[in-house]
mmCIF file of C-alpha atoms in Angstrom:
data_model
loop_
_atom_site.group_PDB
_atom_site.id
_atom_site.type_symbol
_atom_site.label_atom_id
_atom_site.label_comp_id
_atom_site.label_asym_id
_atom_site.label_seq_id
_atom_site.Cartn_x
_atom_site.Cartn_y
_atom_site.Cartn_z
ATOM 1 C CA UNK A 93 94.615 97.058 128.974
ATOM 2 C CA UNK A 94 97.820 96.404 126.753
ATOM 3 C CA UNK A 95 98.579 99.108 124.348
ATOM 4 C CA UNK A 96 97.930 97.648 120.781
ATOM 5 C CA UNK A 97 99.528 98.115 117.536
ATOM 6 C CA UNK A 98 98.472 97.485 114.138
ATOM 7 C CA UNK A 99 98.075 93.724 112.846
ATOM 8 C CA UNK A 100 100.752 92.023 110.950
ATOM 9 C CA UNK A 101 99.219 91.161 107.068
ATOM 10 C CA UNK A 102 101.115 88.326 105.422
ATOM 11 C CA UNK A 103 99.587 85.885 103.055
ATOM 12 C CA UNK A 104 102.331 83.659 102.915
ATOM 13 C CA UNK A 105 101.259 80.196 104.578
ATOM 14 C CA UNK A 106 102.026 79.190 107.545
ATOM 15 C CA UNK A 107 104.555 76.499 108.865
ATOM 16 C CA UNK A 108 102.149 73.242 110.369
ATOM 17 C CA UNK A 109 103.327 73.956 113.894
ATOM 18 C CA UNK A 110 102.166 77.618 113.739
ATOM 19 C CA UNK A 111 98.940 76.710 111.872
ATOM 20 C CA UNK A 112 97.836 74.366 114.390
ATOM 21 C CA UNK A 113 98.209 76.525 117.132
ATOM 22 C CA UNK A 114 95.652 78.986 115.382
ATOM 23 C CA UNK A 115 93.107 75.802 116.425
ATOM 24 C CA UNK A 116 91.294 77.068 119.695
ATOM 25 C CA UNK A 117 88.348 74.711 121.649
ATOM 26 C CA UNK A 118 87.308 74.950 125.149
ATOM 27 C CA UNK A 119 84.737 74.541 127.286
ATOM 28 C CA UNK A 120 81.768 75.468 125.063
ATOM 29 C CA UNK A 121 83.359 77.107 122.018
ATOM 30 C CA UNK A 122 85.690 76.715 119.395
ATOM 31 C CA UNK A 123 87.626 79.729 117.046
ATOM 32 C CA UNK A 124 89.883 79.859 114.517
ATOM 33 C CA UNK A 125 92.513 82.314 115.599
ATOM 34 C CA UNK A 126 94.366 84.955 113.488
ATOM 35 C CA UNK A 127 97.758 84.406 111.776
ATOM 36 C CA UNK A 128 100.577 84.535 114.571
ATOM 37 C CA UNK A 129 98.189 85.424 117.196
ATOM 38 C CA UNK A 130 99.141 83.576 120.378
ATOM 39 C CA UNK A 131 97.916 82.736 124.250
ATOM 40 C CA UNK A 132 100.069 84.904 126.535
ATOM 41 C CA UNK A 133 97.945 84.570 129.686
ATOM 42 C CA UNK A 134 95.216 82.368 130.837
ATOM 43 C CA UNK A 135 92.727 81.172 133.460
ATOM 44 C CA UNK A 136 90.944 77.966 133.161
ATOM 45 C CA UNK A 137 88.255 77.654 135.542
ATOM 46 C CA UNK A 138 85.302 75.834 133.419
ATOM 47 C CA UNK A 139 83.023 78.733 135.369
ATOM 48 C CA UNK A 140 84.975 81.725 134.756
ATOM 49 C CA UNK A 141 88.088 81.703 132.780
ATOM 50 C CA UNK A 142 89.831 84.435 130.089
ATOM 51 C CA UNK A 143 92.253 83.826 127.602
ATOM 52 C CA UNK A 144 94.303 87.127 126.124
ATOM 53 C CA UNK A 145 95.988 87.205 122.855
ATOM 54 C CA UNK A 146 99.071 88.616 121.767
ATOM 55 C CA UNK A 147 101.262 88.976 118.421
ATOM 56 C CA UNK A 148 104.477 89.391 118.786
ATOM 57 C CA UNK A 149 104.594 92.099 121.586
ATOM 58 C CA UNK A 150 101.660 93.505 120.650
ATOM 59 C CA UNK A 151 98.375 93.114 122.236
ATOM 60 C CA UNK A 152 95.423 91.930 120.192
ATOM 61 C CA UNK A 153 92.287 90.429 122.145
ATOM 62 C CA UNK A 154 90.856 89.296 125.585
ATOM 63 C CA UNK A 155 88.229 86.710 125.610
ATOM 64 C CA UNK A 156 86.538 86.030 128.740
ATOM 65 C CA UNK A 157 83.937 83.280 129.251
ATOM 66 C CA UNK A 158 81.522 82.784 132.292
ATOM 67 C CA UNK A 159 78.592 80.963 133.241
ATOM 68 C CA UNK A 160 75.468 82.707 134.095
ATOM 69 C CA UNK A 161 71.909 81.504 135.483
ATOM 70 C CA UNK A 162 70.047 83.775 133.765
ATOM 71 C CA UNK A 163 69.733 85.517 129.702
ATOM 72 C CA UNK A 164 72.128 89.296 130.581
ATOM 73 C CA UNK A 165 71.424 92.069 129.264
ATOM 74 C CA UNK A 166 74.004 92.511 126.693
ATOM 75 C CA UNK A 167 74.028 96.072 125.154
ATOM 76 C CA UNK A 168 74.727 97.038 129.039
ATOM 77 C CA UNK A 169 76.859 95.013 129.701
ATOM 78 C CA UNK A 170 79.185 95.933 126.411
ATOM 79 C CA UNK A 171 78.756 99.988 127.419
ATOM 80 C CA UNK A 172 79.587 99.356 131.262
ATOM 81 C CA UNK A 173 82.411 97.456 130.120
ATOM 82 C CA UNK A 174 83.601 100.225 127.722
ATOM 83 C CA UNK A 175 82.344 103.139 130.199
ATOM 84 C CA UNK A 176 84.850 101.421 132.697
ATOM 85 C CA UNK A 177 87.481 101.394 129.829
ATOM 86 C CA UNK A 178 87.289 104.839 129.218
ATOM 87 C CA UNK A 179 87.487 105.848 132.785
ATOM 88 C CA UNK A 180 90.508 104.451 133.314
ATOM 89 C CA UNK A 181 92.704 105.692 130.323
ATOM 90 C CA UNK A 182 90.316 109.235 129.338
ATOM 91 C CA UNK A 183 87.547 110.332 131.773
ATOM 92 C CA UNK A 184 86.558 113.141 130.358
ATOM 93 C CA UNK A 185 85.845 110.816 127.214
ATOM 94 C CA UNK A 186 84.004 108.755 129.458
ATOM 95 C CA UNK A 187 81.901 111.582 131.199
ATOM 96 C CA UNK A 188 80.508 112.325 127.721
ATOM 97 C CA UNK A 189 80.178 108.750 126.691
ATOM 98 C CA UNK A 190 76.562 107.610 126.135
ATOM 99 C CA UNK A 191 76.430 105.101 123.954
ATOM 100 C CA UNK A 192 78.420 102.038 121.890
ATOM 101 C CA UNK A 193 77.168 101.414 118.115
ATOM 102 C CA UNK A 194 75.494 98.216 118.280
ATOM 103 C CA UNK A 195 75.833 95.927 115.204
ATOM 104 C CA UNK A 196 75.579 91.703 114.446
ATOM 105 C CA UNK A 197 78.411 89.276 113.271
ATOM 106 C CA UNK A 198 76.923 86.105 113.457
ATOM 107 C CA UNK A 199 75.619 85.288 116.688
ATOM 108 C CA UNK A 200 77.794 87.522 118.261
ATOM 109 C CA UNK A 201 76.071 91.218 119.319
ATOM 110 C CA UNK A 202 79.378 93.898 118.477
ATOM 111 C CA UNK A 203 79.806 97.264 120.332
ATOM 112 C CA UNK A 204 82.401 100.016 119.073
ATOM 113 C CA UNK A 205 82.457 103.901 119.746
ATOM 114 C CA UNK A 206 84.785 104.988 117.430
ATOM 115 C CA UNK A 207 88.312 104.208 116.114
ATOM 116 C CA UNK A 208 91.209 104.180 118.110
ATOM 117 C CA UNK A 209 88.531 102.854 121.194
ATOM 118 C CA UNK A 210 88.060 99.499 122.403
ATOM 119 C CA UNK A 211 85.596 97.200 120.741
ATOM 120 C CA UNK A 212 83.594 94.625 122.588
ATOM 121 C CA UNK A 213 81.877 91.451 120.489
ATOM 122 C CA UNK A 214 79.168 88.917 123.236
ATOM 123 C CA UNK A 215 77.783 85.765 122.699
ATOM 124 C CA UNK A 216 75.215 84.165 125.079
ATOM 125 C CA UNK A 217 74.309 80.358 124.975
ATOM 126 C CA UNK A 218 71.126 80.185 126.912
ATOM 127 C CA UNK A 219 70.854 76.371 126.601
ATOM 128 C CA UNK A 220 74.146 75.855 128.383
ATOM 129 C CA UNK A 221 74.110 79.373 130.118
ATOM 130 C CA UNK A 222 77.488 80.621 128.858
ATOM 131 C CA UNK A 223 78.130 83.969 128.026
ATOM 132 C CA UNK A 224 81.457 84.801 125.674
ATOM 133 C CA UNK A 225 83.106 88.097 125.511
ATOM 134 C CA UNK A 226 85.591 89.190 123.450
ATOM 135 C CA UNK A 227 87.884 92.643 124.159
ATOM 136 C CA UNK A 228 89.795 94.351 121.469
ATOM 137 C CA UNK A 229 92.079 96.618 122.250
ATOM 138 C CA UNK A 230 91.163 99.627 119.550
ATOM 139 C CA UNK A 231 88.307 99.565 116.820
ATOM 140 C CA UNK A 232 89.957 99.594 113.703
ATOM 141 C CA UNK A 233 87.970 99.090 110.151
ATOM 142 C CA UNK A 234 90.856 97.387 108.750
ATOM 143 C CA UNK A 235 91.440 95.153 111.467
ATOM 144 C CA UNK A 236 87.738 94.175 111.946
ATOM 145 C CA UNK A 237 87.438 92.978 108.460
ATOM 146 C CA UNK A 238 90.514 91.156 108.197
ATOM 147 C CA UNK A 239 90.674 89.656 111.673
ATOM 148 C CA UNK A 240 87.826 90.168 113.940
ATOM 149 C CA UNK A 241 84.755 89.520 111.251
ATOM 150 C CA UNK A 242 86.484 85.977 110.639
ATOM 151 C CA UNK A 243 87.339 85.214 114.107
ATOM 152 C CA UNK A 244 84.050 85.793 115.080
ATOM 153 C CA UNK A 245 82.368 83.916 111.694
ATOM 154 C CA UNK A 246 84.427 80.823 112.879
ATOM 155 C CA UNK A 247 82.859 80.118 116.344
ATOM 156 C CA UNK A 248 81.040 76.989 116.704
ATOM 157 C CA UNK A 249 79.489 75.350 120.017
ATOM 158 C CA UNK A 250 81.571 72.737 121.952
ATOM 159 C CA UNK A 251 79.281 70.895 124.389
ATOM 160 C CA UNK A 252 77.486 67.858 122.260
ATOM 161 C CA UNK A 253 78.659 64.054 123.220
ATOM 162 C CA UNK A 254 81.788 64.147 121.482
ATOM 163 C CA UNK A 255 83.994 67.557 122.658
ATOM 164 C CA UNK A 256 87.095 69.283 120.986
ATOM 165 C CA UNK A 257 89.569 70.432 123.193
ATOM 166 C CA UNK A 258 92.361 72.324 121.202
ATOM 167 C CA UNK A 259 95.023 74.359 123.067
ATOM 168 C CA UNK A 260 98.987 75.314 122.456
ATOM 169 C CA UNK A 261 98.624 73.580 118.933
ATOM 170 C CA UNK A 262 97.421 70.179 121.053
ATOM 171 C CA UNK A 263 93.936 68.807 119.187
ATOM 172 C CA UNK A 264 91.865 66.379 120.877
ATOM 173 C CA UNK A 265 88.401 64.396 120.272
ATOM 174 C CA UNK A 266 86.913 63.376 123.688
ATOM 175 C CA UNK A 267 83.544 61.967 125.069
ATOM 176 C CA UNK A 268 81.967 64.025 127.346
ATOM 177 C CA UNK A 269 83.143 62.399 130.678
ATOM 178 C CA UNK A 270 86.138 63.199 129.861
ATOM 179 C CA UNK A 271 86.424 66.456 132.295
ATOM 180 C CA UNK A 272 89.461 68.741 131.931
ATOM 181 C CA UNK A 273 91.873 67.904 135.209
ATOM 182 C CA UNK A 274 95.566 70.152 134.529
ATOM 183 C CA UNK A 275 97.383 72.032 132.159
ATOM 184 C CA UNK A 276 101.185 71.415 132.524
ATOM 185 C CA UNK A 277 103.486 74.038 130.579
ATOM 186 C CA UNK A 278 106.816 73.432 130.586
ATOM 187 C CA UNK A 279 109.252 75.009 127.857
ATOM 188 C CA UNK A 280 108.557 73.512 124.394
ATOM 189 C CA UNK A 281 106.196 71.205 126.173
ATOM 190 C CA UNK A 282 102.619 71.505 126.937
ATOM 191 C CA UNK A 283 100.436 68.694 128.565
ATOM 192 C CA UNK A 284 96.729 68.556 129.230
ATOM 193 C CA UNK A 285 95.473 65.940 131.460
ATOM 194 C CA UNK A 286 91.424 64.574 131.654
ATOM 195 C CA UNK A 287 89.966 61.790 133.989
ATOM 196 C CA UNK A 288 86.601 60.450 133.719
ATOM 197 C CA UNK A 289 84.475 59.522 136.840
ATOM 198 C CA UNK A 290 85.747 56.125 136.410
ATOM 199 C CA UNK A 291 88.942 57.613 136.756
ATOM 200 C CA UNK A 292 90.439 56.769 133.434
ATOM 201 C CA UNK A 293 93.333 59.288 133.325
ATOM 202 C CA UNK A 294 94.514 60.746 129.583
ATOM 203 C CA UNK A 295 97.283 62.553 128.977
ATOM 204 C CA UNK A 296 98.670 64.389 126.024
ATOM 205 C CA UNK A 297 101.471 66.006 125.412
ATOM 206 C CA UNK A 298 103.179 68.398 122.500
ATOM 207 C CA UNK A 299 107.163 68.711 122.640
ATOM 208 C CA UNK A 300 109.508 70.310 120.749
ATOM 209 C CA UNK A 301 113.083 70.094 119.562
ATOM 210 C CA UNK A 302 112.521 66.946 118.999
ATOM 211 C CA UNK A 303 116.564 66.924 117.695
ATOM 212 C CA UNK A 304 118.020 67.219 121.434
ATOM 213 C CA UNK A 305 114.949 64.995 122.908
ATOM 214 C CA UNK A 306 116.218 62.248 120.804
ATOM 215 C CA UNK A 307 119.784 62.782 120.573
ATOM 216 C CA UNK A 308 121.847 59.980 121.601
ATOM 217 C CA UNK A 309 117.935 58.015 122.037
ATOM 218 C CA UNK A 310 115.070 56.850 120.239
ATOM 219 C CA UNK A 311 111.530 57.334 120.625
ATOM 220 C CA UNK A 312 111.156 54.296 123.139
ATOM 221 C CA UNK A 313 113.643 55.079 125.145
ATOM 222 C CA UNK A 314 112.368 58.680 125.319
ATOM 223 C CA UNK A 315 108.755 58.111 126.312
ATOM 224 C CA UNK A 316 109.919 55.507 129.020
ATOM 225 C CA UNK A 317 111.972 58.045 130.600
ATOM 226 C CA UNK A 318 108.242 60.297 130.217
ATOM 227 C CA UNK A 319 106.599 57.213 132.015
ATOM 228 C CA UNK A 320 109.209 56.364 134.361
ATOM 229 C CA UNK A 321 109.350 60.677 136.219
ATOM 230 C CA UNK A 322 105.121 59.897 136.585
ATOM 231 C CA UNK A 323 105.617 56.931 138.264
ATOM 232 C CA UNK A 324 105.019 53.930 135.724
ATOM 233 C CA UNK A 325 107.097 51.102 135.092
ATOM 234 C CA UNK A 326 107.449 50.159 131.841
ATOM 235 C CA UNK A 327 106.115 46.837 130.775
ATOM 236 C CA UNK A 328 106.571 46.431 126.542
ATOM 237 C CA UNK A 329 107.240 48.525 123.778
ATOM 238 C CA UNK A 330 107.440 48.127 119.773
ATOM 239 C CA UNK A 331 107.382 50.465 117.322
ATOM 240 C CA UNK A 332 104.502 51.102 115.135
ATOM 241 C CA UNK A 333 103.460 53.452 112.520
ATOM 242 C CA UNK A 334 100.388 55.942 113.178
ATOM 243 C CA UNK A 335 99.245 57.707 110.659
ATOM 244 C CA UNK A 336 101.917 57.605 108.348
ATOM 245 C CA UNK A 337 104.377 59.104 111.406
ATOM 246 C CA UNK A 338 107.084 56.703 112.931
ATOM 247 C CA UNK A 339 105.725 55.597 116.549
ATOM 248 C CA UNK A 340 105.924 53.561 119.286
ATOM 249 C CA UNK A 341 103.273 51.715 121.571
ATOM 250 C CA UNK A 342 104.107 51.482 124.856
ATOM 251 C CA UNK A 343 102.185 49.343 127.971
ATOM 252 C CA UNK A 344 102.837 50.095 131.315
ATOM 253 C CA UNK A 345 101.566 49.827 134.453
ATOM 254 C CA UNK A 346 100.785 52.294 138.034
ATOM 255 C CA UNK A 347 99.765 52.480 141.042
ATOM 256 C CA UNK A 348 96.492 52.961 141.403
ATOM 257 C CA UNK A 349 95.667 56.668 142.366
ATOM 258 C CA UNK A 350 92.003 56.485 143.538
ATOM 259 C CA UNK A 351 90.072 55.171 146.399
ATOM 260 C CA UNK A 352 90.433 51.488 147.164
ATOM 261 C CA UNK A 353 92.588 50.379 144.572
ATOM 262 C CA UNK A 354 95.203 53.590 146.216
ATOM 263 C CA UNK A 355 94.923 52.428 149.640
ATOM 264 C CA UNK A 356 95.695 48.547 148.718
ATOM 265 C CA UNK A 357 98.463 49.488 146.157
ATOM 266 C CA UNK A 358 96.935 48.290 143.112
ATOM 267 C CA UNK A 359 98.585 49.017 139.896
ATOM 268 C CA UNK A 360 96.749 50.320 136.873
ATOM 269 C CA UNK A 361 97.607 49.140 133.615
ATOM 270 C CA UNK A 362 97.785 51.883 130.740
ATOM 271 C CA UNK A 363 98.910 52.196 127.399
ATOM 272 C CA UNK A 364 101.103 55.108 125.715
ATOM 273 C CA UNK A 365 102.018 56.017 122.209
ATOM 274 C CA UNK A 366 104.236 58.734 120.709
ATOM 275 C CA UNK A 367 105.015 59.518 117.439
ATOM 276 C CA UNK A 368 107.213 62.048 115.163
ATOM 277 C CA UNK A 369 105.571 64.607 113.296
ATOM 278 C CA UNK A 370 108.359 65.838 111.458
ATOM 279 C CA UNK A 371 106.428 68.212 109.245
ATOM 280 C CA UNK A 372 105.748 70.160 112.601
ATOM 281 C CA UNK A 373 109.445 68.645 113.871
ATOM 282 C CA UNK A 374 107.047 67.981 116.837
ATOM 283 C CA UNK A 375 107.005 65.174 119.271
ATOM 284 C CA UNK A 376 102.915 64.183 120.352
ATOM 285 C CA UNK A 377 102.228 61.288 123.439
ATOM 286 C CA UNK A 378 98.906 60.010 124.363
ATOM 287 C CA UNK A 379 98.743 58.325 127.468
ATOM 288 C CA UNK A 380 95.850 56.372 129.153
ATOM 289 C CA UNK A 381 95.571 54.715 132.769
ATOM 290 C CA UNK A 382 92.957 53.796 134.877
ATOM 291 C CA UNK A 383 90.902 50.511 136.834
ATOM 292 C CA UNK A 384 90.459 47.855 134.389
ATOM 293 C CA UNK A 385 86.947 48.772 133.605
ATOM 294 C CA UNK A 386 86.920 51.984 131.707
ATOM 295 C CA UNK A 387 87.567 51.261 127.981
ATOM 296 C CA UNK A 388 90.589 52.777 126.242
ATOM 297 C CA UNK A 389 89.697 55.294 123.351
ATOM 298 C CA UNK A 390 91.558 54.410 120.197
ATOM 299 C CA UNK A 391 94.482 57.036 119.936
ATOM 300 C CA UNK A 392 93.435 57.366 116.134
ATOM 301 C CA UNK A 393 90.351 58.578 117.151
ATOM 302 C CA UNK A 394 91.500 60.996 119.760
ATOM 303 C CA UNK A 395 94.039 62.998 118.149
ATOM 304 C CA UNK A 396 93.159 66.061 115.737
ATOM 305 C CA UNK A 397 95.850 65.484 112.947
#
């Protein structure tokens, strides 16, 4: 585990590009992160996946979800997990170790030894069979009531009809069908991509530097030459305004990418938007393609702004 060092305290706001980040939703669960805390490392498989946390260059948190068949049994799982800890970096600490302190934040069942140690917080969701687990690095009083107790206090289950999916400061609204396909990250750029059985592809996309993305170009011009490296020829654009930022709808059309409609050459029509949020100086896209019968969701409705 990452050696950790003590948490940054500021309460000066933060810009809007930093304090969206802080917005985390996945498959099952939602936090609000820290101040400045951000996602180093990751693994998204929907069964088994971990996200760990750093600030600056200093590590802060591991959280590591799986699904599970069956209730665990979580005070042993929080002491094997530290007993393994402590033989690693101190076994004659872990020779002697018997027990964590067991105490309750919310729904979440905490185990800590004593400070300087890690610190292990779990969650199971027996109606969905998911079981959460956070790792901090070292228990520290200070730390767990300015960052851990409200990380914790801000969970909320993701898994009704309508799901949030809010990664890399990119907040979406989706229907259920809409399964997670790809994460693309590419410097100041960050896509996710979902496809429903119907095979109604969405993309979205957060870019920055929006300054040299547009220099010499406009935002049409820009999200055509998006469009056109995936494949899509452009059809009709005009600008628009959405949501107050300066946009630009865009219809285009593919070849189809599924089944039948792949192996005849059929091309999908879609429809794209981007927009300039220049309170984040941020560029966002929201692309949708697919057979003619899934319905397009409304991009108003999709977007977290």
């Amino acid at each position: 585990m990452p050696d950790a060092a003590a948490p940054q305290r500021s309460g000066d706001p933060l810009p809007a590009h930093l304090e969206r980040i802080r917005h985390l939703a996945w498959e099952g669960f939602a936090f609000l992160l820290p101040p400045h805390w951000e996602i180093t490392a990751y693994s998204l498989d929907a069964a088994k996946g971990q996200f760990q946390f750093f600030e600056r260059e200093s590590f802060r948190a591991q959280l590591v979800w799986r699904k599970v068949p069956k209730a665990p049994d979580l005070p042993r799982i929080l002491n094997e997990i530290h007993r393994r800890q402590l033989e690693k970096d101190d076994p004659a600490a872990a020779k002697a170790f018997s027990s964590l302190e067991f105490s309750q934040i919310g729904r979440f069942l905490i185990g800590h030894e004593q400070p300087g140690r890690p610190c292990q917080a779990s969650l199971f969701r027996p109606d969905i069979g998911l079981l959460l687990q956070w790792v901090f690095p070292a228990h520290d009083p200070d730390a767990f009531t300015a960052a851990w107790t409200p990380l914790l206090d801000s969970y909320e289950a993701n898994d009704g009809p309508l799901r949030r999916w809010e990664l890399f400061g990119i907040g979406l609204r989706l229907p259920e069908a809409m399964v997670f396909q790809e994460l693309t990250p590419e410097p100041a750029n960050v896509a996710l991509t979902f496809e429903t059985p119907k095979h109604l592809k969405l993309v979205a996309r957060r870019m920055g530097m929006p300054e040299i993305l547009l220099a010499g170009s406009d935002l049409a011009r820009c999200h055509a030459t998006i469009l056109e490296r995936a494949g899509s020829r452009v059809l009709e654009s005009e600008p628009r305004t959405l949501m107050g930022y300066p946009a630009v709808r865009t219809v285009f059309d593919r070849r189809g990418e599924k089944g039948m409609e792949k192996l005849v050459g059929r091309w999908w029509t879609g429809e794209a938007w981007i927009w300039h949020q220049r309170d984040e100086a941020r560029l966002y896209t929201l692309e949708q393609v697919g057979p003619k019968r899934p319905s397009r969701l409304e991009v108003a409705d999709v977007m977290r702004w």
